[in-house]
XYZ file of C-alpha atoms in Angstrom:
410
model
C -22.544 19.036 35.110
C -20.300 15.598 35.786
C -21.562 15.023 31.887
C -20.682 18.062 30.640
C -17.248 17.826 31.666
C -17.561 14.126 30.147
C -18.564 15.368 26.902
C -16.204 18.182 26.712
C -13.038 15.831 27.477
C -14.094 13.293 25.078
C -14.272 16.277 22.343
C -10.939 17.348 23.277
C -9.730 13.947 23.009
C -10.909 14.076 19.766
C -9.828 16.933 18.281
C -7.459 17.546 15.506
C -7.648 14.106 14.692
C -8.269 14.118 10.884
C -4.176 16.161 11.211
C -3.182 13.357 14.040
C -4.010 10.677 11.206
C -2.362 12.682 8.867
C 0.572 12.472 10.196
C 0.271 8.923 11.069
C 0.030 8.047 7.585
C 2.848 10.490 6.639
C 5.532 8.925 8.883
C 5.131 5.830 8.570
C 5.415 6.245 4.739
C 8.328 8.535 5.040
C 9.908 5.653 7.249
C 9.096 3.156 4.912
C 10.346 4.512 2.003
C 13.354 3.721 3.226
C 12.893 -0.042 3.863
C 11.035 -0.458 0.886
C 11.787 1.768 -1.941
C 15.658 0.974 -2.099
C 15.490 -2.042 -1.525
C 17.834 -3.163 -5.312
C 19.536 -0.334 -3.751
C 20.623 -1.254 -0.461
C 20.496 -5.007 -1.378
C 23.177 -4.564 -4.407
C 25.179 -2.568 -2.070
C 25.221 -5.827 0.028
C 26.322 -8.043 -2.897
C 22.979 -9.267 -3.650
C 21.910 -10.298 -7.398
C 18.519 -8.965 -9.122
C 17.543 -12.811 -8.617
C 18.398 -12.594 -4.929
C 16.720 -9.324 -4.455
C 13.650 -10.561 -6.512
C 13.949 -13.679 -4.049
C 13.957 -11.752 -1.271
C 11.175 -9.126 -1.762
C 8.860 -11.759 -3.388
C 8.953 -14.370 -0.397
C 8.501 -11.885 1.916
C 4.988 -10.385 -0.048
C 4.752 -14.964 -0.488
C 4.708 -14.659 3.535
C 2.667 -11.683 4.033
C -0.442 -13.828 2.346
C -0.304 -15.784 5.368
C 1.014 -13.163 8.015
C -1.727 -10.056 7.547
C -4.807 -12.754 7.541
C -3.294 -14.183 10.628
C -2.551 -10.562 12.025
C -5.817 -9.253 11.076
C -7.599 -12.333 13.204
C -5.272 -11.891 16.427
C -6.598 -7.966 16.418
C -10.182 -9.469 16.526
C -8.908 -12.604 18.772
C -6.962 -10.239 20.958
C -8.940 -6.768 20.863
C -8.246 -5.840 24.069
C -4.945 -4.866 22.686
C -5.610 -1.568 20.575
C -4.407 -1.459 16.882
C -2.184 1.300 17.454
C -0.413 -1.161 20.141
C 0.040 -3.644 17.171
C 1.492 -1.054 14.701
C 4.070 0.155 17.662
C 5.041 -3.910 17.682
C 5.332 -4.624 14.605
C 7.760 -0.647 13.606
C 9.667 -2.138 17.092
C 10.356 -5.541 15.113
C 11.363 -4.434 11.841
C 13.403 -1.126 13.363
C 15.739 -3.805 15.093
C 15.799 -6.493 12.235
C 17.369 -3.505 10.007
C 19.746 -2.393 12.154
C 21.259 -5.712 12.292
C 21.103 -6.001 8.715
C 22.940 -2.877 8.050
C 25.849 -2.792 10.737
C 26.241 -6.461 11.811
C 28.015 -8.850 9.074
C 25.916 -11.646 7.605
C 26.156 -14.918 5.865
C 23.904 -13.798 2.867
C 21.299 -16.558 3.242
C 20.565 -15.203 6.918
C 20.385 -11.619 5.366
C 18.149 -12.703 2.966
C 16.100 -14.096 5.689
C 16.283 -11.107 7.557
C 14.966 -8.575 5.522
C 12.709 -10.937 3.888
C 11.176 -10.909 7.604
C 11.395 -7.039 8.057
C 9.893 -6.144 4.779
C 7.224 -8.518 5.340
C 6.128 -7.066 8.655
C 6.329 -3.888 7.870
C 4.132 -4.012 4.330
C 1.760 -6.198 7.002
C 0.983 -3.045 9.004
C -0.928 -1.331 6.337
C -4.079 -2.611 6.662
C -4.179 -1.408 10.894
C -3.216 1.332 9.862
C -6.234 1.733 7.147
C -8.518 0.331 10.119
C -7.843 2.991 12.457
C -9.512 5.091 10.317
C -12.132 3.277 9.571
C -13.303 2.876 13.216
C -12.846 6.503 13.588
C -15.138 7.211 11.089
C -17.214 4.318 12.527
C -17.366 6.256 15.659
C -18.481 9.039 14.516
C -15.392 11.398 13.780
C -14.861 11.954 10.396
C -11.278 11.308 8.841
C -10.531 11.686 5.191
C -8.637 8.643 3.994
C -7.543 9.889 0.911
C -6.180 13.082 2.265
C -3.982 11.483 5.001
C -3.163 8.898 2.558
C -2.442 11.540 0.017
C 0.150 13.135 2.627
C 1.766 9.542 3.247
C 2.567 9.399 -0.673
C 4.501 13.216 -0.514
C 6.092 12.577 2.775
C 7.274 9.514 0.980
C 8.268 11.567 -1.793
C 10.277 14.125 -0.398
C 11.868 10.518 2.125
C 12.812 9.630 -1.316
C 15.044 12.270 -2.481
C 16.557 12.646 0.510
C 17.543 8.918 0.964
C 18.958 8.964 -2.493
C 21.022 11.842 -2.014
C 22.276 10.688 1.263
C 23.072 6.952 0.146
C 25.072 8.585 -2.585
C 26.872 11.071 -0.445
C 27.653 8.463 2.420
C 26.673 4.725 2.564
C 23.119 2.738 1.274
C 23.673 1.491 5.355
C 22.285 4.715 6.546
C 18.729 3.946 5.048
C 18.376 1.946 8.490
C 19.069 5.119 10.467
C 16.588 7.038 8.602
C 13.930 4.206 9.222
C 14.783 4.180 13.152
C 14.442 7.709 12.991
C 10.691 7.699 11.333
C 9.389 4.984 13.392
C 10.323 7.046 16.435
C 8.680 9.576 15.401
C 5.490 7.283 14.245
C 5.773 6.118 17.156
C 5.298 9.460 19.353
C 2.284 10.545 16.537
C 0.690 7.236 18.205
C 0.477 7.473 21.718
C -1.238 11.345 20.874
C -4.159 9.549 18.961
C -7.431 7.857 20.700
C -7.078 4.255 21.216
C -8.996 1.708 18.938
C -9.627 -1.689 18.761
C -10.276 -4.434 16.208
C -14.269 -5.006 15.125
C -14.156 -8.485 16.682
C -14.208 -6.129 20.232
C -18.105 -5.678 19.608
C -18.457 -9.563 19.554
C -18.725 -10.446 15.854
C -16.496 -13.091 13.788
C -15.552 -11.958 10.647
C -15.099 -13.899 7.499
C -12.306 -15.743 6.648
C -10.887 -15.320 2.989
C -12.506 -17.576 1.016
C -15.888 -16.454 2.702
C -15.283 -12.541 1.765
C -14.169 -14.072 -2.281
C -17.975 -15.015 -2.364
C -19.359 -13.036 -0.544
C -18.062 -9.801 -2.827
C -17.482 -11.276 -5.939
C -17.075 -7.589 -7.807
C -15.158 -6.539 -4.940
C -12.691 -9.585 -5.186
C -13.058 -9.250 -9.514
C -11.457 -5.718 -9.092
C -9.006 -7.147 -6.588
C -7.748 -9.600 -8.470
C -7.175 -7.650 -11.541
C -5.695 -4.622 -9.343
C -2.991 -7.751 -8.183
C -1.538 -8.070 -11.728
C -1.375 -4.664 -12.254
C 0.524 -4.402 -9.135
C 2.848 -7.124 -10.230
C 3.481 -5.666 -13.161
C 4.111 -1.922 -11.007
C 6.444 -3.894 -8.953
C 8.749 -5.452 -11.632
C 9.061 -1.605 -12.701
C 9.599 0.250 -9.595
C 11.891 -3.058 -7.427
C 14.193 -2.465 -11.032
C 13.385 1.522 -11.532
C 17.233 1.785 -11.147
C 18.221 -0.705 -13.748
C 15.636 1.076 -16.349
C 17.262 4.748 -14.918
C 20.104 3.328 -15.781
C 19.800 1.450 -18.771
C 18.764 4.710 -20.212
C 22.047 7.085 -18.988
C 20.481 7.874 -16.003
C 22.109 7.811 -12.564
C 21.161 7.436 -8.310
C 20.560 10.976 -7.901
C 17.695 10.707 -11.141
C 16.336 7.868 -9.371
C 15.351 9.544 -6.120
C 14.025 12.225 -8.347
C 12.130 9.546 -10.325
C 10.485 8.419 -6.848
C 9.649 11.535 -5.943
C 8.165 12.119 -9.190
C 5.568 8.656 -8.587
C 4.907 9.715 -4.918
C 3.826 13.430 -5.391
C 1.158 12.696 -8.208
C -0.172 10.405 -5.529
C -1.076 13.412 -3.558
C -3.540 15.855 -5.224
C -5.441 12.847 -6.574
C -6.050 10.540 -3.106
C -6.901 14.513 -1.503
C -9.512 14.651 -4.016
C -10.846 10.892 -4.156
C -13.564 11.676 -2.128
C -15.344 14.616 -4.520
C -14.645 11.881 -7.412
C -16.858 9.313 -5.066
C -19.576 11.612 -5.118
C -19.699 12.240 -9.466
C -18.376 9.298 -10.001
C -19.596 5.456 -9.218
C -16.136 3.543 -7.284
C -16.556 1.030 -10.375
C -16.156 3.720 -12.982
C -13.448 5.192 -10.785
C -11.695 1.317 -10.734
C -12.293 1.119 -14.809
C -10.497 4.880 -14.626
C -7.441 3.678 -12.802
C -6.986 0.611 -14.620
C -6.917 2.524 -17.778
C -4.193 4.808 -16.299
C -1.850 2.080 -15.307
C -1.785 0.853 -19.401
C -0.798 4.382 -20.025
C 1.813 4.461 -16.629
C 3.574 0.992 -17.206
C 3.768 0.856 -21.277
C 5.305 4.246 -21.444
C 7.800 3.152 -18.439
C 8.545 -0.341 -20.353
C 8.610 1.061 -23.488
C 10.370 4.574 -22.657
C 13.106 5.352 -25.826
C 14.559 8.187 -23.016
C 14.344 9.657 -19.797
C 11.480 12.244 -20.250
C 9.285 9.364 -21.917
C 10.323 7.423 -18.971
C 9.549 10.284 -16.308
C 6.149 11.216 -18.175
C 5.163 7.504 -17.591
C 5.938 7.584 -14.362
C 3.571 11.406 -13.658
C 0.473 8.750 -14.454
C 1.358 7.477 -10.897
C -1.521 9.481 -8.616
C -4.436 8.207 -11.683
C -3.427 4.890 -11.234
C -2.168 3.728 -7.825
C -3.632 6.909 -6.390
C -7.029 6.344 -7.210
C -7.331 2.897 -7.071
C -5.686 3.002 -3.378
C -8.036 5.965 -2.032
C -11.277 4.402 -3.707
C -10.445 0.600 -2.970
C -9.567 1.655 0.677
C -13.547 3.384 0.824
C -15.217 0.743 -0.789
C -14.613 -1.317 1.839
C -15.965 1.153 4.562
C -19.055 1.301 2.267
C -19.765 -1.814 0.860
C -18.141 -4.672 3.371
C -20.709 -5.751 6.474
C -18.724 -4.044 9.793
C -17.535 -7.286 10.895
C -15.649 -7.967 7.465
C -13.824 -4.701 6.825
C -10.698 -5.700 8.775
C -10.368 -8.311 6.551
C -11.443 -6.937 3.673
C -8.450 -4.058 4.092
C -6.182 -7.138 4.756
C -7.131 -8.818 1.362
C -6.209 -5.335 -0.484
C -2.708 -5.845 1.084
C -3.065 -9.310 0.594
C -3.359 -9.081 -3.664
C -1.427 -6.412 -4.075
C 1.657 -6.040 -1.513
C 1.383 -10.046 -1.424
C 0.281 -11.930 -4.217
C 1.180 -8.842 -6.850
C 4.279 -7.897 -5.366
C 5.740 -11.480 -4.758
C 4.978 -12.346 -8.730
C 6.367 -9.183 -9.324
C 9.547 -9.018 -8.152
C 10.331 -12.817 -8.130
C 9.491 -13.644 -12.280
C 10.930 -9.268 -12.421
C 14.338 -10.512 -11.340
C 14.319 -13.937 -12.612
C 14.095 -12.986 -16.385
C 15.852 -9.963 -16.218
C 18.797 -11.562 -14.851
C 18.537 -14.894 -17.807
C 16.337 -13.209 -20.297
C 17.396 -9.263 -20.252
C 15.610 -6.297 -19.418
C 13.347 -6.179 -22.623
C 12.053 -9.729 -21.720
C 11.380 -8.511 -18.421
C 9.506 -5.375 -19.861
C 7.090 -7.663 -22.363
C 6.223 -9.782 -19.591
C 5.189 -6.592 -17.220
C 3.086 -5.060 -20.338
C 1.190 -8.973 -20.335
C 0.781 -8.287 -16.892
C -0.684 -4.800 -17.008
C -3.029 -5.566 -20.102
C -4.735 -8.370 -18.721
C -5.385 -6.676 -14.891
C -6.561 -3.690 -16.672
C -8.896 -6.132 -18.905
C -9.954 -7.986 -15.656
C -11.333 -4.821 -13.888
C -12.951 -2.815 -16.887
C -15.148 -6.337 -17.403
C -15.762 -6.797 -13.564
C -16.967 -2.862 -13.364
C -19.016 -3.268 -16.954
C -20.396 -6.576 -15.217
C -21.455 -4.620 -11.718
C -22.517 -2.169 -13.245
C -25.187 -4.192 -15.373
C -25.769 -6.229 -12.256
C -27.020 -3.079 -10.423
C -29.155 -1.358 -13.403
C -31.003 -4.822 -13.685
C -31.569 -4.714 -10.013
C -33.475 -0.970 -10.245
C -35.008 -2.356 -13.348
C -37.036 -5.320 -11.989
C -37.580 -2.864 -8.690
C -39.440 -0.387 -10.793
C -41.479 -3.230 -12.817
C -42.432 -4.200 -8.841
């Protein structure tokens, strides 16, 4: 009987939690949107150049290559601390670090610190917030990824147009109240969910990042690839105001523009998983990459607005899918004790490495070269990543058939 009753609480403490993780996902994007997506926004409204802003949003993605390797070992160093306790730390951190950016006046090298520090922490959270999932799944209770991921991107969306029309009608300050506001609420969605702890709790180390580079060369291949093509992303989305702009647009198109890139996300990350099962994840990886030549050279090379918003619709084939299948791969294809780390080095490339070359060399030629120079060096950018990933899944892919061959001459 006592285990009945054991069994029956544990189900109830487990139920509903594919819409708990949901709405994780959704709130923290929605609150995030806000930090991150206007940043040129909120920066320029501060006095801040494109070079400053690039400066800015690239050393903190320089720091997060450092910071979410370090974070990801103090969850397994520290695991008697759940994840969700490191998430509700880290929203804590960057909630006050905003607020003093917005309402308390500041030398601009110590705001540029400042948010360089908040944006940093807060694009370090992803990959907890990825694990929780996986260790859900792990024990048993299956999430969907893609679908809760898929809800972040149009919670995100909708955070989009309503930031933009409320910076417009009132101040760029009030982004911070709309951040506190989420991460309240993120906050609340956490304390309903199960507890969960890093991988190092069941007593294995992990590999550190040059291990996991050889350990998973195809894995790393794709990532590295999926980096510049981030880069390139950046450059176009940290100066999506400047191109709205440039082409006659105004602040109210942009949060429309936003909201465009984050609601394509949706339907495709909800339907990732079917794709998994027709579909190989390297043919899905060679798919995306061949989305985000079509997404950033129409953006780049956009001669008007609807060129410029059609470019933009290729958002959920390209960051969509690569996000929801990258995210997976790990689950499937990283040993247990190397999936916290593996999630990490997704952030890692992309929010790191990607984003810091993006909006740093972004800002830097478009303020001393022009926006056209900037635009030639993202379509470089996107070319080559695309290149890098359709080899690396042609490569796997030939690595695995001659594997089955020589098992069937055996």
């Amino acid at each position: 009987m006592n285990h009945e009753l054991i069994v029956a609480k544990d189900n109830k403490k487990f139920s509903h939690l594919q819409l708990k993780y949901n709405l994780i996902q959704a709130l923290y994007w929605g609150a995030s949107c806000a930090l991150i997506g206007f940043i040129a926004i909120f920066l320029q409204s501060k006095g801040l150049t494109n070079t400053q802003i690039g400066t800015v949003t690239g050393a903190s993605c320089v720091i997060n290559i450092f910071l979410s390797p370090t974070l990801s070992t103090l969850t397994s160093k520290f695991n008697r601390i759940s994840l969700q306790a490191y998430v509700l730390s880290g929203m804590a951190l960057t909630g006050l670090s905003y607020i003093l950016i917005g309402y308390v006046p500041l030398p601009t090298p110590v705001l540029m610190l400042m948010y360089t520090l908040t944006h940093c922490i807060n694009i370090s959270l992803v990959p907890l917030i990825a694990s929780i999932q996986m260790n859900y799944n792990a024990q048993g209770h299956s999430v969907n990824f893609g679908i809760a991921r898929g809800m972040g991107s149009i919670t995100y969306a909708i955070s989009a147009v309503a930031c933009s029309n409320i910076a417009s009608w009132l101040n760029p300050t009030i982004l911070t109240m709309i951040y506190i506001t989420g991460s309240l609420l993120l906050a609340a969605a956490l304390f309903t969910t199960p507890k969960t702890y890093a991988a190092g709790a069941h007593g294995e180390k992990g590999g550190n990042l040059l291990h996991m580079v050889f350990e998973y060369k195809a894995f790393f291949g794709v990532l590295f690839g999926f980096a510049l093509l981030f880069a390139a992303t950046t450059s176009l989305s940290t100066y999506l105001i400047n191109i709205i702009k440039n082409l006659g647009g105004t602040q109210e198109l942009y949060g429309i523009a936003v909201f465009t890139m984050a609601a394509t996300e949706m339907p495709v990350m909800a339907i990732a998983s079917k794709l998994q099962k027709r579909f190989s994840a390297m043919q899905l990886f060679a798919m995306a990459a061949i989305f985000y030549v079509m997404r950033n050279l129409f953006i780049a090379n956009a001669t008007s607005l609807i060129v410029l918003i059609f470019g933009l619709m290729m958002q959920g084939f390209s960051y969509g899918l690569m996000t929801a299948v990258i995210t997976v791969y790990v689950n499937d294809n990283l040993k247990p004790k190397d999936q916290v780390m593996g999630q990490t080095m997704i952030s890692v490339m992309t929010c790191g490495l990607g984003s810091a070359i993006g909006n740093i060399f972004g800002g830097v030629i478009q303020d001393t070269l022009g926006i056209e120079m900037m635009f030639a060096f993202t379509d470089t950018l996107t070319i080559v990543g695309s290149s890098i990933i359709v080899l690396t899944a042609i490569m796997a892919s030939k690595a695995i058939f001659h594997r089955l061959h020589k098992s069937y001459q055996m």
